CSV table of C-alpha atoms in Angstrom, one decimal:
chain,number,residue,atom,x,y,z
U,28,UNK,CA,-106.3,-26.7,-177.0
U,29,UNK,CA,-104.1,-27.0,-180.2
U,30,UNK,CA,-101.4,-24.3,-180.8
U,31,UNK,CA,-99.4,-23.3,-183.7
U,32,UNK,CA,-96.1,-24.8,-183.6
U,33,UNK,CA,-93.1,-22.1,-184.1
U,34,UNK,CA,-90.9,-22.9,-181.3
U,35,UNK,CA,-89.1,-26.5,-181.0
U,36,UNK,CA,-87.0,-27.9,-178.0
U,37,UNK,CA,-84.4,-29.8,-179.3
U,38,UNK,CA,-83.4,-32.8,-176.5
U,39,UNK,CA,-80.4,-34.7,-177.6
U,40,UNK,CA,-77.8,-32.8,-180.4
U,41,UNK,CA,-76.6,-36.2,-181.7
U,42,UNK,CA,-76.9,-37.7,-185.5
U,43,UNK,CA,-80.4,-37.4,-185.4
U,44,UNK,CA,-81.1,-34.4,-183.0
U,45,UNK,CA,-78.6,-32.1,-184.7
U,46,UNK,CA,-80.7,-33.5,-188.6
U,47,UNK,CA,-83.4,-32.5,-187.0
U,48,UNK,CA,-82.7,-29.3,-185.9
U,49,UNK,CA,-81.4,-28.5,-189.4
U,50,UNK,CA,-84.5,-29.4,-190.9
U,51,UNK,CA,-86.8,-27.1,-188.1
U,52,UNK,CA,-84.3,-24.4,-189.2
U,53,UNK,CA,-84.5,-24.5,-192.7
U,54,UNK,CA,-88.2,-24.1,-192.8
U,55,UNK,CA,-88.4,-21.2,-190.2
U,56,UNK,CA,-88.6,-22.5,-186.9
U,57,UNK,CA,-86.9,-21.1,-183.6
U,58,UNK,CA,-85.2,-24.3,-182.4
U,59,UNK,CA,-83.5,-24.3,-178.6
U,60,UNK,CA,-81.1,-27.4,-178.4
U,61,UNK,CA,-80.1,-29.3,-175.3
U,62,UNK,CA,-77.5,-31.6,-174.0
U,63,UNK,CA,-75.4,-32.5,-172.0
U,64,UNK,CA,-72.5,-33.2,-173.3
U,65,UNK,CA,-69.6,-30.8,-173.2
U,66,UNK,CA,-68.8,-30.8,-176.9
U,67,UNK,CA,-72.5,-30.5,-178.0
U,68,UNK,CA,-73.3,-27.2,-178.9
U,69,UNK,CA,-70.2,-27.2,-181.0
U,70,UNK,CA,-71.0,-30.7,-182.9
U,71,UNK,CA,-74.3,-28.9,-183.4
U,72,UNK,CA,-73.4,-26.2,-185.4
U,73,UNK,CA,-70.8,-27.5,-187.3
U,74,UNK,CA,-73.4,-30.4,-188.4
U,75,UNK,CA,-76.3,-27.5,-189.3
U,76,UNK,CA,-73.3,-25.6,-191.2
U,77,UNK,CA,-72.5,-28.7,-193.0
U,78,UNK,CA,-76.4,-29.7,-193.9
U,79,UNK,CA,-76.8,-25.8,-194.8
U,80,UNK,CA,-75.9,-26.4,-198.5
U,81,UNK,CA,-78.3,-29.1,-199.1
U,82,UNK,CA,-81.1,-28.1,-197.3
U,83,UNK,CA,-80.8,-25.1,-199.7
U,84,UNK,CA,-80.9,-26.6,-203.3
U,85,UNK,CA,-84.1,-28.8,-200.9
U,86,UNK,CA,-85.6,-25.2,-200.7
U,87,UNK,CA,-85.9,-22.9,-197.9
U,88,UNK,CA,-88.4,-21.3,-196.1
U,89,UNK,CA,-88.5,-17.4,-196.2
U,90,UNK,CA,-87.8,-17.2,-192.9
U,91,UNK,CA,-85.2,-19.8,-192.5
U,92,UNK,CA,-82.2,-18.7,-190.9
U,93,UNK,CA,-79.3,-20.2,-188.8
U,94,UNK,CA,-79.5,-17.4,-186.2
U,95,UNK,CA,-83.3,-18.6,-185.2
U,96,UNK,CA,-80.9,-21.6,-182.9
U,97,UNK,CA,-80.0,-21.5,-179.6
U,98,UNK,CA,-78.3,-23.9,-177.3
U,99,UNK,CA,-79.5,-24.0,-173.7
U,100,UNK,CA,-77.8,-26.9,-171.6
U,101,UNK,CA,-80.0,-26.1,-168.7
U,102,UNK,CA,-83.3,-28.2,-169.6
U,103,UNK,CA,-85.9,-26.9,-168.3
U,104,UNK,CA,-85.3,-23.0,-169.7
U,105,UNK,CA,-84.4,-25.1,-173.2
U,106,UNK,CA,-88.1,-26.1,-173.0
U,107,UNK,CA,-90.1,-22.5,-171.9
U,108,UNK,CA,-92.1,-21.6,-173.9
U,109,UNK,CA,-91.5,-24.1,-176.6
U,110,UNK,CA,-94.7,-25.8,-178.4
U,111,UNK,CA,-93.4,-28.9,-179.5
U,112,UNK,CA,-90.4,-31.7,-177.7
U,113,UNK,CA,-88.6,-33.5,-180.0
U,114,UNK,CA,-86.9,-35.9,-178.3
U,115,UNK,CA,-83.6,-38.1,-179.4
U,116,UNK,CA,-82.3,-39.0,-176.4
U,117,UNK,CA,-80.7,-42.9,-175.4
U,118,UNK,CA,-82.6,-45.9,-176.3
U,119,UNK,CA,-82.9,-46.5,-172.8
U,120,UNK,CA,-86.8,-47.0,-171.5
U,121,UNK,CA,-85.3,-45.9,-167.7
U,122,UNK,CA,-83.8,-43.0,-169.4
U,123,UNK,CA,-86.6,-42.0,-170.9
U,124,UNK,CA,-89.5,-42.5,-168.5
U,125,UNK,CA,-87.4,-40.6,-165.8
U,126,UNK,CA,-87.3,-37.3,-169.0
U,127,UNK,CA,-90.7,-37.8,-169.4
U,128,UNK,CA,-92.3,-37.3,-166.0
U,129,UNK,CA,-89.8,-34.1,-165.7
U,130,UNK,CA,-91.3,-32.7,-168.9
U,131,UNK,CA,-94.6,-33.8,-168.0
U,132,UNK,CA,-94.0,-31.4,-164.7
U,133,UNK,CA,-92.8,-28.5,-166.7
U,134,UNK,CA,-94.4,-28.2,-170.0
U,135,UNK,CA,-97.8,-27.0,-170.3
U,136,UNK,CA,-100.8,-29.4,-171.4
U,137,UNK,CA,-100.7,-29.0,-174.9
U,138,UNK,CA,-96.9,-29.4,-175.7
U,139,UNK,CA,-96.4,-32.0,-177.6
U,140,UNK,CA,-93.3,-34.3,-176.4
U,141,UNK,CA,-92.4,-36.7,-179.4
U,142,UNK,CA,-89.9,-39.2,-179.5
U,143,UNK,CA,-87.8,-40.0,-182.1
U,144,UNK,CA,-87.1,-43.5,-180.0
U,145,UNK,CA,-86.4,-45.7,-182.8
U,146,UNK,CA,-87.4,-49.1,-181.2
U,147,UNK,CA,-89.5,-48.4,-177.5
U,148,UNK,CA,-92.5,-48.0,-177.4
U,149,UNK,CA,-94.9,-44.9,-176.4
U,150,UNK,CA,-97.1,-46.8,-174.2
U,151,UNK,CA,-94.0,-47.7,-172.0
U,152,UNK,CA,-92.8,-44.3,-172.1
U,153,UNK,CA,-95.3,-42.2,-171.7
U,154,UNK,CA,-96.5,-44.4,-168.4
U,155,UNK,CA,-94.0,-42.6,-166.1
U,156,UNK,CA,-96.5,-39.6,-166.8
U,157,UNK,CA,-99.1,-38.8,-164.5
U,158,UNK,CA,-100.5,-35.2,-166.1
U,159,UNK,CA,-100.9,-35.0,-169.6
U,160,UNK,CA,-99.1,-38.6,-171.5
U,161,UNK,CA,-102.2,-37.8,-174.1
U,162,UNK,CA,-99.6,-35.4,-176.0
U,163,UNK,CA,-96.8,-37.8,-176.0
U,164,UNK,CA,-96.4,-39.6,-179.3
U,165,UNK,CA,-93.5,-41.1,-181.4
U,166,UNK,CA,-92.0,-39.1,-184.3
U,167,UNK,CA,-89.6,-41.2,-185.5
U,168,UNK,CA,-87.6,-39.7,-188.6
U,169,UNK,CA,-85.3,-41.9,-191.1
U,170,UNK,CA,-82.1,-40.7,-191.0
U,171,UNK,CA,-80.9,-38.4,-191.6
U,172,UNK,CA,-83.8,-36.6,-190.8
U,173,UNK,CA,-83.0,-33.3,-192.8
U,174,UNK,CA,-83.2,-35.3,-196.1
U,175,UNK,CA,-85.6,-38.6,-196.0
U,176,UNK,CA,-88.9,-37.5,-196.1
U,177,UNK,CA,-90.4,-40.1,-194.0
U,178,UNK,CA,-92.1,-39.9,-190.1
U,179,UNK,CA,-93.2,-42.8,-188.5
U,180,UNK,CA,-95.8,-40.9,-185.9
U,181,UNK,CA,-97.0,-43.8,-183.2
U,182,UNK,CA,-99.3,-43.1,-180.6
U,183,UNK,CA,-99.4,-45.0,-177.4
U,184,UNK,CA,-102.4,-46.4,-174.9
U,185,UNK,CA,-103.4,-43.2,-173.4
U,186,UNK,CA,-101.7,-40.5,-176.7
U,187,UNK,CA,-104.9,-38.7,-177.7
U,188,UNK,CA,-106.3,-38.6,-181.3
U,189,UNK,CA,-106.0,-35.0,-181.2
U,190,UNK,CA,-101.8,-35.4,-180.3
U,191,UNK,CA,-101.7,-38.0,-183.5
U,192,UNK,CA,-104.0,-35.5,-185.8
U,193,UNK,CA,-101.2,-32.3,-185.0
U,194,UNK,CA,-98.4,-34.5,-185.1
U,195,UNK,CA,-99.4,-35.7,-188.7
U,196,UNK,CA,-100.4,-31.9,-189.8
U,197,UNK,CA,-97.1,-30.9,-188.3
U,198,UNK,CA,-94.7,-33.0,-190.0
U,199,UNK,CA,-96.5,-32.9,-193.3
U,200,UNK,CA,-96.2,-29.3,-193.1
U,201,UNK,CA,-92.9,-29.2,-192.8
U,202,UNK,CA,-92.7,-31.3,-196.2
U,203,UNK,CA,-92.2,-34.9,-194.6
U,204,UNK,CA,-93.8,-38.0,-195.8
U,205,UNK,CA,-96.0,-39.0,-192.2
U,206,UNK,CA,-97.3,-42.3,-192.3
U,207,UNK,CA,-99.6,-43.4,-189.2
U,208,UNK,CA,-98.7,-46.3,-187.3
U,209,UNK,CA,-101.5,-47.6,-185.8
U,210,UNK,CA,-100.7,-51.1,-183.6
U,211,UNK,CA,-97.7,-50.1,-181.4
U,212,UNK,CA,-94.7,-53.2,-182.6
U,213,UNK,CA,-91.2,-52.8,-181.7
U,214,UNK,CA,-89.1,-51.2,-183.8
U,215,UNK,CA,-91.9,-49.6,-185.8
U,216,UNK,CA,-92.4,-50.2,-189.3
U,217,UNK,CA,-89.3,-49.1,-191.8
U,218,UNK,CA,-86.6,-50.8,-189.3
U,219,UNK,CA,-88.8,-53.9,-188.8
U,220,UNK,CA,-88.4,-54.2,-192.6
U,221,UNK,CA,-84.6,-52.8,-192.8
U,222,UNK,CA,-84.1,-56.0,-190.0
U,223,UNK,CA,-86.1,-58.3,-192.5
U,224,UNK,CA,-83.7,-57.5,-195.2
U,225,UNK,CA,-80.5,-57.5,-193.1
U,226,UNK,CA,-81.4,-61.0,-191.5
U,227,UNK,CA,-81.2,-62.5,-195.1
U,228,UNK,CA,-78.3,-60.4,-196.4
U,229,UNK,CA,-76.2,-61.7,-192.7
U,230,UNK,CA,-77.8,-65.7,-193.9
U,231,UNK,CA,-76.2,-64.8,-197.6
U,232,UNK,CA,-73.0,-63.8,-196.7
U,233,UNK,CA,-72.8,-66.3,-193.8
U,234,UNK,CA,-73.7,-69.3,-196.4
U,235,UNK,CA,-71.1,-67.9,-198.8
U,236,UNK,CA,-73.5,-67.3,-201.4
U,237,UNK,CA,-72.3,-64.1,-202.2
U,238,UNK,CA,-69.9,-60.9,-200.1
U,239,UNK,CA,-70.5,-58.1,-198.8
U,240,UNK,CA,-70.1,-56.1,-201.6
U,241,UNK,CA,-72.0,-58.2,-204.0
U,242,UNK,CA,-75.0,-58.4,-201.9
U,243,UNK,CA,-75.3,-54.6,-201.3
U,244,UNK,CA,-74.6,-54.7,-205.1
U,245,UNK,CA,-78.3,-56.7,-205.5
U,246,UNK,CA,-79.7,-54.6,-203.2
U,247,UNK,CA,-78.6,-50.8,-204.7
U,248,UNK,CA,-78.3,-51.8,-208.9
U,249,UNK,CA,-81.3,-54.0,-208.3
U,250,UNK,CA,-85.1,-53.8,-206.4
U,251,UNK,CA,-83.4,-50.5,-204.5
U,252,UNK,CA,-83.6,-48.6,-207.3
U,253,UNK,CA,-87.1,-49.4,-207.5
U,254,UNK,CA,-87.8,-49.0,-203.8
U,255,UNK,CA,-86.7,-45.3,-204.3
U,256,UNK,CA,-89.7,-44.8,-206.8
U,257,UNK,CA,-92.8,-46.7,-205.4
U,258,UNK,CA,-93.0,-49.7,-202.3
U,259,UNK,CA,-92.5,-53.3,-203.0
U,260,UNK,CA,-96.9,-53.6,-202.9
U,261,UNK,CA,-97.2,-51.7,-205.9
U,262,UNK,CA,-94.1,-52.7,-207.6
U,263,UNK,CA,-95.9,-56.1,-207.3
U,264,UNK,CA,-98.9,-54.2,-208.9
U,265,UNK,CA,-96.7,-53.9,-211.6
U,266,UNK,CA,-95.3,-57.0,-211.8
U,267,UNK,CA,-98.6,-58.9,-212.5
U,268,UNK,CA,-98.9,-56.9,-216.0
U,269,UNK,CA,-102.2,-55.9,-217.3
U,270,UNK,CA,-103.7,-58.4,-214.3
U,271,UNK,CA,-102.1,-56.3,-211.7
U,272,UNK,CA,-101.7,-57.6,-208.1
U,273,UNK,CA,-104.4,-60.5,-208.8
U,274,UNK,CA,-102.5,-61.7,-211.3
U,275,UNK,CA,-99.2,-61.8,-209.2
U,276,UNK,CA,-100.8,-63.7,-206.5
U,277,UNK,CA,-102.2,-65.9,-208.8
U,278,UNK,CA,-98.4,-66.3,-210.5
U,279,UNK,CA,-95.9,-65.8,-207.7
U,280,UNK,CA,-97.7,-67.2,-204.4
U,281,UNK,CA,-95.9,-71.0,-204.6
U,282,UNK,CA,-93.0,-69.4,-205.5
U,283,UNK,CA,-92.9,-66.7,-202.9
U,284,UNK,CA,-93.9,-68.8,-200.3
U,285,UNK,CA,-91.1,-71.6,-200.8
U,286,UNK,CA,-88.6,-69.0,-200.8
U,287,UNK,CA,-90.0,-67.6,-197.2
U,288,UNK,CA,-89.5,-71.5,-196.0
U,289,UNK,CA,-86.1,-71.3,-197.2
U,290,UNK,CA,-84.8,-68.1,-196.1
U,291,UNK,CA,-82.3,-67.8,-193.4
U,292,UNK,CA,-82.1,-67.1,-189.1
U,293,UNK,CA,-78.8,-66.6,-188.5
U,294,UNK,CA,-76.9,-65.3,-185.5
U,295,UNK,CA,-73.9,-62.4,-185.3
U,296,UNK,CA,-71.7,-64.2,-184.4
U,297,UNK,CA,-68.5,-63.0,-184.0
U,298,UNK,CA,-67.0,-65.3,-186.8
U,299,UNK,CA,-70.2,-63.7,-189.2
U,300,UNK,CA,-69.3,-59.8,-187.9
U,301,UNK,CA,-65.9,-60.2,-189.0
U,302,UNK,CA,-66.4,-61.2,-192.8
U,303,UNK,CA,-69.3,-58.3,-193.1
U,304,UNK,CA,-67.0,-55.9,-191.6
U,305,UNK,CA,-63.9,-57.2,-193.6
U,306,UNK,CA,-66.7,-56.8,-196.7
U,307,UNK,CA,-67.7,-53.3,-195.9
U,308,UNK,CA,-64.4,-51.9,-195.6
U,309,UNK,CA,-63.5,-53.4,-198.6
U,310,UNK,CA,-66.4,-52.5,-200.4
U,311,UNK,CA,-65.2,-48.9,-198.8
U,312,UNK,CA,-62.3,-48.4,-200.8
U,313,UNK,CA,-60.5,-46.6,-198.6
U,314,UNK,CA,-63.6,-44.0,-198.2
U,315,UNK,CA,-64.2,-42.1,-195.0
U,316,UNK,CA,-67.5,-42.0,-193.2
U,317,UNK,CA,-67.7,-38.5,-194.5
U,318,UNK,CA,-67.1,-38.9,-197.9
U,319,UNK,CA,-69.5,-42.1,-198.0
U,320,UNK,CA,-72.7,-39.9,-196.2
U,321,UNK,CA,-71.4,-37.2,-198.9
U,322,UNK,CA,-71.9,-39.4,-202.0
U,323,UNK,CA,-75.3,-41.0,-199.8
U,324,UNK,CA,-77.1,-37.6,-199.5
U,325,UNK,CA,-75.5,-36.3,-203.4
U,326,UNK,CA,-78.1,-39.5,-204.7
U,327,UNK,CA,-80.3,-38.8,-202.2
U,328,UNK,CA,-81.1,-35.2,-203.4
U,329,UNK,CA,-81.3,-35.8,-206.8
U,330,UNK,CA,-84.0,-38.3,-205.9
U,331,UNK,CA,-86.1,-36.1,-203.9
U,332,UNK,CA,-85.8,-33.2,-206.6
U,333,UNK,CA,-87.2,-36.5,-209.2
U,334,UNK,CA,-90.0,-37.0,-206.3
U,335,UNK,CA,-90.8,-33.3,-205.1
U,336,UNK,CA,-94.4,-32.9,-207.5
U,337,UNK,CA,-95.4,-36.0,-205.5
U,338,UNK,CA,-94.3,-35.8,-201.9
U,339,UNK,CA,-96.2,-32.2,-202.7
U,340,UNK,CA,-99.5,-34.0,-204.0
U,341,UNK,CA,-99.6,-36.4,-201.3
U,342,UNK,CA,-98.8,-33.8,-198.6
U,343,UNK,CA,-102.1,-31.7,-199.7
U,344,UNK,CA,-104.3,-34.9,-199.8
């Protein structure tokens, strides 16, 4: 039986847990965080503090308020009464199959428990559960969470239509962009295309055609921009003028597919770490992390105020 979800267990206050939890705030949820590390609960509030301001000029919920968190480092009262896990613990399948038979044994039948495992799968998760693995699904979140729109929601062998269905309806209500990934591949869909990219930005730098900075450079003033508006198949669409995405494969397939042959499998070596790292930090100027993730979710906003009307179209389709 469905259930409204108004109460979410929070497992794992890292990067991603604590974005998280910000985000459940800010649009009126009760959220009860877990972890065990000793400096945890701290990190945690300091993090929602800090995201506070943005997720403000985002827009809050009317009943959105920092007081609706608790921290509970005992995991099994974190979770009572709770109708939806997120979990972002280690990307450890031991780890996890070992949490997941515990929740399994705790939770009630129609809790969903969803992973924001950025790489495992749910079908070799959710095997360590014997009761209910039909409401354990992946929610995987870009981060940081709080800001990027997008869910990747991935249901395993046994996950239940019904799971993937409230899972979608959840996350959309909540203003994220769910897509619905429906083969189970490692690493999902938006980091197997993030790897794509980096394996050829490691071959350029590697090959000397161009540094760190430069690169990143092509990437961000070039086909980024346009990546922030609409996805490389209709920008395609676009390409192929008034003939559209016909004409474009009619144009561009010899020359796409020679460039495929051509592109690059190089290893990390620790040689190739050191120039990208040199390159980064130089490309830093002298920037902290924080000031760096500042400027990051600055842009970031301003984009999503540009793409609000349409995250809200697509939402109520």
């Amino acid at each position: 039986m469905a259930r409204d979800i108004k109460r979410v267990a929070i497992i794992g206050t890292g990067v991603i847990g604590a974005s998280w939890s910000a985000l459940y705030l800010a649009k009126g949820l009760d959220v009860v965080a877990t972890d065990v590390s000793p400096t945890a609960k701290q990190y945690l509030q300091d993090f929602v503090d800090a995201a506070w301001p943005a997720l403000e000029r985002l827009g809050l919920a009317p009943t959105a308020d920092r007081a609706r968190l608790t921290f509970e480092p005992d995991l099994e009262k974190a979770v009572a009464d709770c109708d939806l896990v997120q979990e972002n613990g280690p990307e450890r399948l031991d780890f996890k199959r070992k949490l997941y038979d515990q929740l399994d044994t705790i939770l009630g039948p129609d809790v969903i428990i969803a992973s924001s495992t950025s790489g495992l799968t749910m079908s070799a998760i959710q095997s360590a559960c014997t009761r209910h693995p039909e409401r354990c699904v992946i929610g995987h979140p870009f981060n940081p969470p709080h800001l990027v729109p997008l869910v990747e929601v991935v249901g395993g062998e046994t996950t239940s239509q019904d799971t993937i269905d409230r899972a979608m309806k959840f996350y959309a209500g909540l203003g994220k962009r769910a897509i619905h990934v429906r083969k189970e591949v490692p690493g999902h869909v938006a980091n197997r295309l993030s790897a794509a990219l980096y394996r050829e930005v490691v071959h350029l730098i590697h090959e000397g055609v161009a540094d760190a900075g430069d690169v990143d450079a092509a990437i961000s003033w070039g086909p980024g921009l346009r990546w922030g508006i609409m996805g490389p198949n209709l920008l395609y669409h676009l390409g192929g003028g008034e003939g559209g995405i016909e004409h474009f494969f009619s144009q561009f397939t010899g020359p796409m597919t020679a460039w495929w042959r051509d592109l690059g499998n190089p290893e990390l070596s620790p040689e190739t770490c050191q120039t990208i790292i040199k390159g980064v930090l130089d490309e830093a100027h002298g920037r902290s992390i924080q000031d760096l993730a500042k400027y990051r979710d600055d842009i970031l906003l301003g984009l999503l105020a540009l793409r609000a009307d349409e995250l809200k179209t697509t939402q109520q389709q």
